[in-house]
mmCIF file of C-alpha atoms in Angstrom:
data_model
loop_
_atom_site.group_PDB
_atom_site.id
_atom_site.type_symbol
_atom_site.label_atom_id
_atom_site.label_comp_id
_atom_site.label_asym_id
_atom_site.label_seq_id
_atom_site.Cartn_x
_atom_site.Cartn_y
_atom_site.Cartn_z
ATOM 1 C CA VAL A 724 204.776 144.260 148.444
ATOM 2 C CA ILE A 725 204.687 146.361 145.275
ATOM 3 C CA LEU A 726 205.424 149.991 146.030
ATOM 4 C CA PRO A 727 204.178 152.789 143.769
ATOM 5 C CA SER A 728 206.461 154.710 141.476
ATOM 6 C CA GLY A 729 208.283 157.463 143.359
ATOM 7 C CA TYR A 730 207.611 155.970 146.794
ATOM 8 C CA SER A 731 211.272 156.306 147.825
ATOM 9 C CA ASP A 732 211.817 159.768 146.326
ATOM 10 C CA ALA A 733 212.762 162.397 148.876
ATOM 11 C CA LYS A 734 210.006 164.703 147.668
ATOM 12 C CA ASN A 735 207.431 162.030 148.523
ATOM 13 C CA SER A 736 208.810 161.203 151.970
ATOM 14 C CA SER A 737 205.599 162.238 153.704
ATOM 15 C CA LYS A 738 203.143 161.019 151.072
ATOM 16 C CA ARG A 739 200.763 158.220 152.046
ATOM 17 C CA TYR A 740 199.059 155.706 149.764
ATOM 18 C CA PRO A 741 195.964 153.477 149.521
ATOM 19 C CA THR A 742 196.520 149.718 149.783
ATOM 20 C CA ILE A 743 195.200 146.732 147.840
ATOM 21 C CA TYR A 744 195.592 143.176 149.153
ATOM 22 C CA LEU A 745 195.458 140.437 146.490
ATOM 23 C CA LEU A 746 194.916 136.832 147.594
ATOM 24 C CA HIS A 747 196.080 133.799 145.588
ATOM 25 C CA GLY A 748 194.160 130.610 144.812
ATOM 26 C CA LEU A 749 194.316 126.993 145.934
ATOM 27 C CA THR A 750 197.725 125.315 145.366
ATOM 28 C CA GLY A 751 199.123 128.790 144.681
ATOM 29 C CA HIS A 752 201.483 131.099 146.547
ATOM 30 C CA TYR A 753 201.949 134.802 147.258
ATOM 31 C CA ASP A 754 204.197 135.370 144.232
ATOM 32 C CA ASN A 755 201.675 134.067 141.675
ATOM 33 C CA TRP A 756 200.324 137.540 141.093
ATOM 34 C CA THR A 757 203.726 138.838 140.023
ATOM 35 C CA THR A 758 204.958 135.768 138.126
ATOM 36 C CA GLN A 759 201.736 134.793 136.337
ATOM 37 C CA THR A 760 200.340 138.247 135.521
ATOM 38 C CA GLY A 761 201.666 141.655 134.527
ATOM 39 C CA LEU A 762 200.673 143.084 137.920
ATOM 40 C CA ALA A 763 203.960 144.904 138.552
ATOM 41 C CA LYS A 764 203.661 146.660 135.185
ATOM 42 C CA TYR A 765 199.980 147.472 135.658
ATOM 43 C CA ALA A 766 200.732 148.874 139.111
ATOM 44 C CA GLU A 767 203.007 151.532 137.608
ATOM 45 C CA THR A 768 199.907 153.425 136.507
ATOM 46 C CA TYR A 769 198.643 153.873 140.063
ATOM 47 C CA GLN A 770 199.788 155.494 143.273
ATOM 48 C CA ILE A 771 198.777 152.460 145.322
ATOM 49 C CA ILE A 772 200.636 149.964 147.537
ATOM 50 C CA ILE A 773 199.838 146.359 146.562
ATOM 51 C CA VAL A 774 200.327 143.449 148.973
ATOM 52 C CA THR A 775 200.176 139.780 147.916
ATOM 53 C CA PRO A 776 200.017 137.630 151.096
ATOM 54 C CA GLU A 777 200.807 133.941 151.465
ATOM 55 C CA GLY A 778 197.709 131.882 152.222
ATOM 56 C CA ASP A 779 198.993 128.363 151.482
ATOM 57 C CA ASN A 780 195.947 126.075 151.032
ATOM 58 C CA GLY A 781 194.279 127.415 154.163
ATOM 59 C CA TRP A 782 191.155 128.976 152.593
ATOM 60 C CA TYR A 783 191.912 132.184 154.501
ATOM 61 C CA THR A 784 190.274 130.625 157.543
ATOM 62 C CA ASP A 785 191.453 129.663 161.026
ATOM 63 C CA SER A 786 191.790 125.878 160.900
ATOM 64 C CA VAL A 787 189.861 123.773 163.410
ATOM 65 C CA SER A 788 192.415 120.960 163.208
ATOM 66 C CA ASN A 789 195.783 122.724 163.002
ATOM 67 C CA PRO A 790 196.435 125.407 165.641
ATOM 68 C CA ASN A 791 199.325 126.789 163.580
ATOM 69 C CA GLU A 792 197.160 127.562 160.560
ATOM 70 C CA LYS A 793 195.225 130.719 161.384
ATOM 71 C CA TYR A 794 195.062 132.417 158.011
ATOM 72 C CA GLU A 795 192.088 134.640 158.822
ATOM 73 C CA ARG A 796 193.675 135.937 161.989
ATOM 74 C CA TYR A 797 196.987 136.340 160.162
ATOM 75 C CA ILE A 798 195.575 138.520 157.391
ATOM 76 C CA VAL A 799 193.173 140.618 159.448
ATOM 77 C CA LYS A 800 194.854 140.876 162.854
ATOM 78 C CA GLU A 801 198.548 140.681 161.975
ATOM 79 C CA LEU A 802 199.325 141.465 158.352
ATOM 80 C CA VAL A 803 197.180 144.554 157.815
ATOM 81 C CA PRO A 804 198.481 146.274 160.985
ATOM 82 C CA GLU A 805 202.052 145.289 160.072
ATOM 83 C CA ILE A 806 201.747 146.784 156.590
ATOM 84 C CA ASP A 807 200.255 149.955 158.048
ATOM 85 C CA SER A 808 203.152 150.251 160.499
ATOM 86 C CA LYS A 809 205.975 149.502 158.034
ATOM 87 C CA PHE A 810 204.767 151.421 154.991
ATOM 88 C CA ARG A 811 203.244 154.836 154.402
ATOM 89 C CA THR A 812 199.675 153.665 153.949
ATOM 90 C CA ILE A 813 196.521 155.690 154.386
ATOM 91 C CA SER A 814 195.401 153.376 157.144
ATOM 92 C CA ASP A 815 191.658 153.809 157.002
ATOM 93 C CA ARG A 816 188.787 151.869 155.470
ATOM 94 C CA ALA A 817 188.271 154.342 152.631
ATOM 95 C CA HIS A 818 191.731 153.599 151.249
ATOM 96 C CA ARG A 819 191.979 149.819 151.671
ATOM 97 C CA ALA A 820 190.716 147.115 149.274
ATOM 98 C CA ILE A 821 191.004 143.340 149.079
ATOM 99 C CA GLY A 822 190.554 140.976 146.149
ATOM 100 C CA GLY A 823 191.481 137.476 145.112
ATOM 101 C CA LEU A 824 191.106 134.653 142.634
ATOM 102 C CA SER A 825 189.317 131.340 143.182
ATOM 103 C CA MET A 826 190.095 130.422 146.829
ATOM 104 C CA GLY A 827 191.306 133.991 147.250
ATOM 105 C CA GLY A 828 188.051 135.322 145.829
ATOM 106 C CA TYR A 829 186.207 133.499 148.584
ATOM 107 C CA GLY A 830 188.650 134.851 151.160
ATOM 108 C CA ALA A 831 188.402 138.441 149.958
ATOM 109 C CA ILE A 832 184.601 138.505 149.947
ATOM 110 C CA LYS A 833 184.500 136.805 153.343
ATOM 111 C CA PHE A 834 186.847 139.387 154.856
ATOM 112 C CA GLY A 835 184.808 142.198 153.337
ATOM 113 C CA LEU A 836 181.622 140.816 154.891
ATOM 114 C CA LYS A 837 183.051 139.878 158.285
ATOM 115 C CA TYR A 838 185.193 143.007 158.677
ATOM 116 C CA PRO A 839 183.311 145.740 156.806
ATOM 117 C CA GLY A 840 185.045 148.440 158.823
ATOM 118 C CA MET A 841 188.370 147.500 157.232
ATOM 119 C CA PHE A 842 187.697 147.555 153.487
ATOM 120 C CA ARG A 843 186.185 149.963 150.992
ATOM 121 C CA LEU A 844 186.120 147.307 148.263
ATOM 122 C CA ALA A 845 186.123 143.497 148.218
ATOM 123 C CA GLY A 846 186.552 141.646 144.934
ATOM 124 C CA SER A 847 186.366 138.091 143.628
ATOM 125 C CA PHE A 848 187.712 136.788 140.322
ATOM 126 C CA SER A 849 186.373 133.280 139.584
ATOM 127 C CA GLY A 850 185.642 132.869 143.272
ATOM 128 C CA ALA A 851 185.077 129.509 144.961
ATOM 129 C CA LEU A 852 182.317 131.257 146.847
ATOM 130 C CA ARG A 853 180.609 128.134 148.218
ATOM 131 C CA ALA A 854 183.820 126.938 149.889
ATOM 132 C CA ALA A 855 182.229 126.562 153.316
ATOM 133 C CA GLN A 856 179.652 124.211 151.767
ATOM 134 C CA PHE A 857 182.221 121.895 150.138
ATOM 135 C CA SER A 858 182.474 118.341 151.494
ATOM 136 C CA GLU A 859 184.036 115.090 150.367
ATOM 137 C CA LYS A 860 180.552 114.033 149.268
ATOM 138 C CA ASN A 861 179.995 116.952 146.882
ATOM 139 C CA SER A 862 183.555 118.047 146.057
ATOM 140 C CA GLY A 863 185.826 114.999 146.399
ATOM 141 C CA ALA A 864 189.404 115.548 147.540
ATOM 142 C CA ILE A 865 189.023 119.321 147.833
ATOM 143 C CA GLY A 866 186.008 118.860 150.078
ATOM 144 C CA LYS A 867 187.883 116.370 152.234
ATOM 145 C CA ALA A 868 190.772 118.821 152.684
ATOM 146 C CA ILE A 869 188.349 121.629 153.470
ATOM 147 C CA ALA A 870 186.815 119.543 156.251
ATOM 148 C CA ASN A 871 190.168 119.664 158.027
ATOM 149 C CA ILE A 872 189.888 123.452 158.075
ATOM 150 C CA PHE A 873 186.161 124.088 158.524
ATOM 151 C CA GLY A 874 185.195 120.960 160.406
ATOM 152 C CA PRO A 875 182.149 118.764 159.692
ATOM 153 C CA GLU A 876 179.119 119.866 157.709
ATOM 154 C CA GLY A 877 176.767 121.989 159.772
ATOM 155 C CA SER A 878 179.454 122.992 162.273
ATOM 156 C CA GLU A 879 179.551 126.483 163.767
ATOM 157 C CA ILE A 880 182.837 127.229 161.978
ATOM 158 C CA ARG A 881 181.247 126.340 158.646
ATOM 159 C CA LEU A 882 178.226 128.538 159.306
ATOM 160 C CA ASN A 883 180.356 131.473 160.447
ATOM 161 C CA ASN A 884 182.448 131.290 157.274
ATOM 162 C CA ASP A 885 179.679 130.618 154.752
ATOM 163 C CA ILE A 886 179.446 133.865 152.793
ATOM 164 C CA PHE A 887 175.995 132.980 151.465
ATOM 165 C CA ARG A 888 174.778 132.690 155.060
ATOM 166 C CA LEU A 889 176.597 135.891 156.054
ATOM 167 C CA VAL A 890 174.762 137.805 153.339
ATOM 168 C CA THR A 891 171.428 136.170 154.130
ATOM 169 C CA ASP A 892 171.759 137.303 157.743
ATOM 170 C CA ILE A 893 172.548 140.945 156.913
ATOM 171 C CA THR A 894 169.785 143.279 158.038
ATOM 172 C CA PRO A 895 168.754 146.242 155.843
ATOM 173 C CA GLU A 896 170.267 148.809 158.196
ATOM 174 C CA LYS A 897 173.665 147.098 157.963
ATOM 175 C CA VAL A 898 173.853 147.179 154.157
ATOM 176 C CA LYS A 899 175.227 150.728 154.124
ATOM 177 C CA ASP A 900 178.237 149.585 156.207
ATOM 178 C CA LEU A 901 179.418 146.977 153.700
ATOM 179 C CA PRO A 902 182.268 147.457 151.229
ATOM 180 C CA PHE A 903 181.397 147.667 147.560
ATOM 181 C CA ILE A 904 181.510 144.117 146.198
ATOM 182 C CA TYR A 905 182.991 143.272 142.818
ATOM 183 C CA LEU A 906 182.497 139.852 141.194
ATOM 184 C CA ASP A 907 183.556 138.471 137.859
ATOM 185 C CA CYS A 908 183.769 134.990 136.408
ATOM 186 C CA GLY A 909 184.397 133.427 133.017
ATOM 187 C CA THR A 910 181.358 131.841 131.423
ATOM 188 C CA GLU A 911 183.414 128.719 130.661
ATOM 189 C CA ASP A 912 184.587 128.410 134.269
ATOM 190 C CA PHE A 913 183.536 125.222 136.054
ATOM 191 C CA ILE A 914 182.466 127.255 139.120
ATOM 192 C CA PHE A 915 180.731 130.000 137.156
ATOM 193 C CA SER A 916 177.358 129.298 138.797
ATOM 194 C CA GLN A 917 178.731 130.200 142.232
ATOM 195 C CA SER A 918 179.344 133.816 141.237
ATOM 196 C CA ARG A 919 175.993 134.059 139.462
ATOM 197 C CA ASP A 920 174.170 132.630 142.497
ATOM 198 C CA PHE A 921 175.993 134.974 144.860
ATOM 199 C CA SER A 922 175.177 137.987 142.696
ATOM 200 C CA ALA A 923 171.511 136.964 142.720
ATOM 201 C CA LEU A 924 171.583 136.870 146.525
ATOM 202 C CA LEU A 925 173.203 140.318 146.660
ATOM 203 C CA ILE A 926 170.458 141.643 144.389
ATOM 204 C CA GLU A 927 167.814 140.098 146.625
ATOM 205 C CA LYS A 928 169.384 141.787 149.677
ATOM 206 C CA LYS A 929 169.825 145.096 147.770
ATOM 207 C CA ILE A 930 173.580 145.091 148.412
ATOM 208 C CA PRO A 931 175.527 147.338 146.007
ATOM 209 C CA HIS A 932 177.839 145.313 143.796
ATOM 210 C CA GLU A 933 179.006 144.704 140.263
ATOM 211 C CA PHE A 934 179.013 141.312 138.560
ATOM 212 C CA ARG A 935 180.674 140.719 135.203
ATOM 213 C CA GLU A 936 180.099 137.568 133.153
ATOM 214 C CA LEU A 937 182.903 137.366 130.616
ATOM 215 C CA PRO A 938 184.314 134.835 128.162
ATOM 216 C CA GLY A 939 187.029 132.769 129.808
ATOM 217 C CA GLY A 940 187.896 129.882 132.077
ATOM 218 C CA HIS A 941 189.672 129.241 135.356
ATOM 219 C CA THR A 942 192.990 130.398 133.901
ATOM 220 C CA TRP A 943 195.774 132.901 134.389
ATOM 221 C CA PRO A 944 195.127 134.755 131.110
ATOM 222 C CA TYR A 945 191.625 135.470 132.416
ATOM 223 C CA TRP A 946 192.889 136.669 135.817
ATOM 224 C CA ASP A 947 195.583 138.749 134.160
ATOM 225 C CA ARG A 948 192.854 140.688 132.360
ATOM 226 C CA GLN A 949 190.581 141.027 135.359
ATOM 227 C CA VAL A 950 193.154 142.226 137.853
ATOM 228 C CA GLN A 951 193.563 145.242 135.590
ATOM 229 C CA GLU A 952 189.849 145.940 135.915
ATOM 230 C CA PHE A 953 190.055 145.623 139.685
ATOM 231 C CA LEU A 954 192.926 148.099 139.880
ATOM 232 C CA ARG A 955 190.925 150.616 137.863
ATOM 233 C CA LEU A 956 187.858 150.163 140.047
ATOM 234 C CA ALA A 957 189.846 150.461 143.287
ATOM 235 C CA ASP A 958 191.610 153.604 142.082
ATOM 236 C CA ARG A 959 188.276 155.183 141.199
ATOM 237 C CA LEU A 960 186.728 154.311 144.567
ATOM 238 C CA PHE A 961 189.761 155.524 146.511
ATOM 239 C CA GLY A 962 189.557 158.894 144.789
ATOM 240 C CA PRO A 963 192.369 161.492 144.892
ATOM 241 C CA ASN A 964 194.887 161.032 147.671
#
């Protein structure tokens, strides 16, 4: 947890703050955001609490094969309420955002779509947005590992966690309830097409979002730049607090 400047000052003892959750990528850990980017320094500019959860390699999904790996339930049902109880957050949708890179980008967008009442903004940097469609046949070892979490192709768990399907099923009257969606991806990224395809679907469904195509690959220097953009966007959407 990164606390904003002045959080512990006596004069701010009753002040409450918006919250941003940042999810890490596959093979990563919760501390990647603070060891691989300048996040702590960038955060000094904002009066926002930032939380970087541990997601292991669980794709932010409740595993069908391991009852102890419930990363969706952990984030949504346990972590968010715990943060709201332990820290002086503004614990409403208008002041809560979630974002992530690669695997975390998938997780953040999924949470925004499945739990729209929780988040004002959901963001993906280089997101592995077709994660629920990965299999050993089309994605090798990653697909095989994903099958242990999502189950076989065509399973109910897969369908319920496929963000392309979630968007396709959204009715026009539900669009207004969704968080604002932010996407970016480097044009040299090997999964660039996933963000472009997802943006095209959002356009088709008339869902408000922003998609940035930028030079860069699936690398920390790219994510270091883009997390700064996400902080600026979140701060603007949160408004004065």
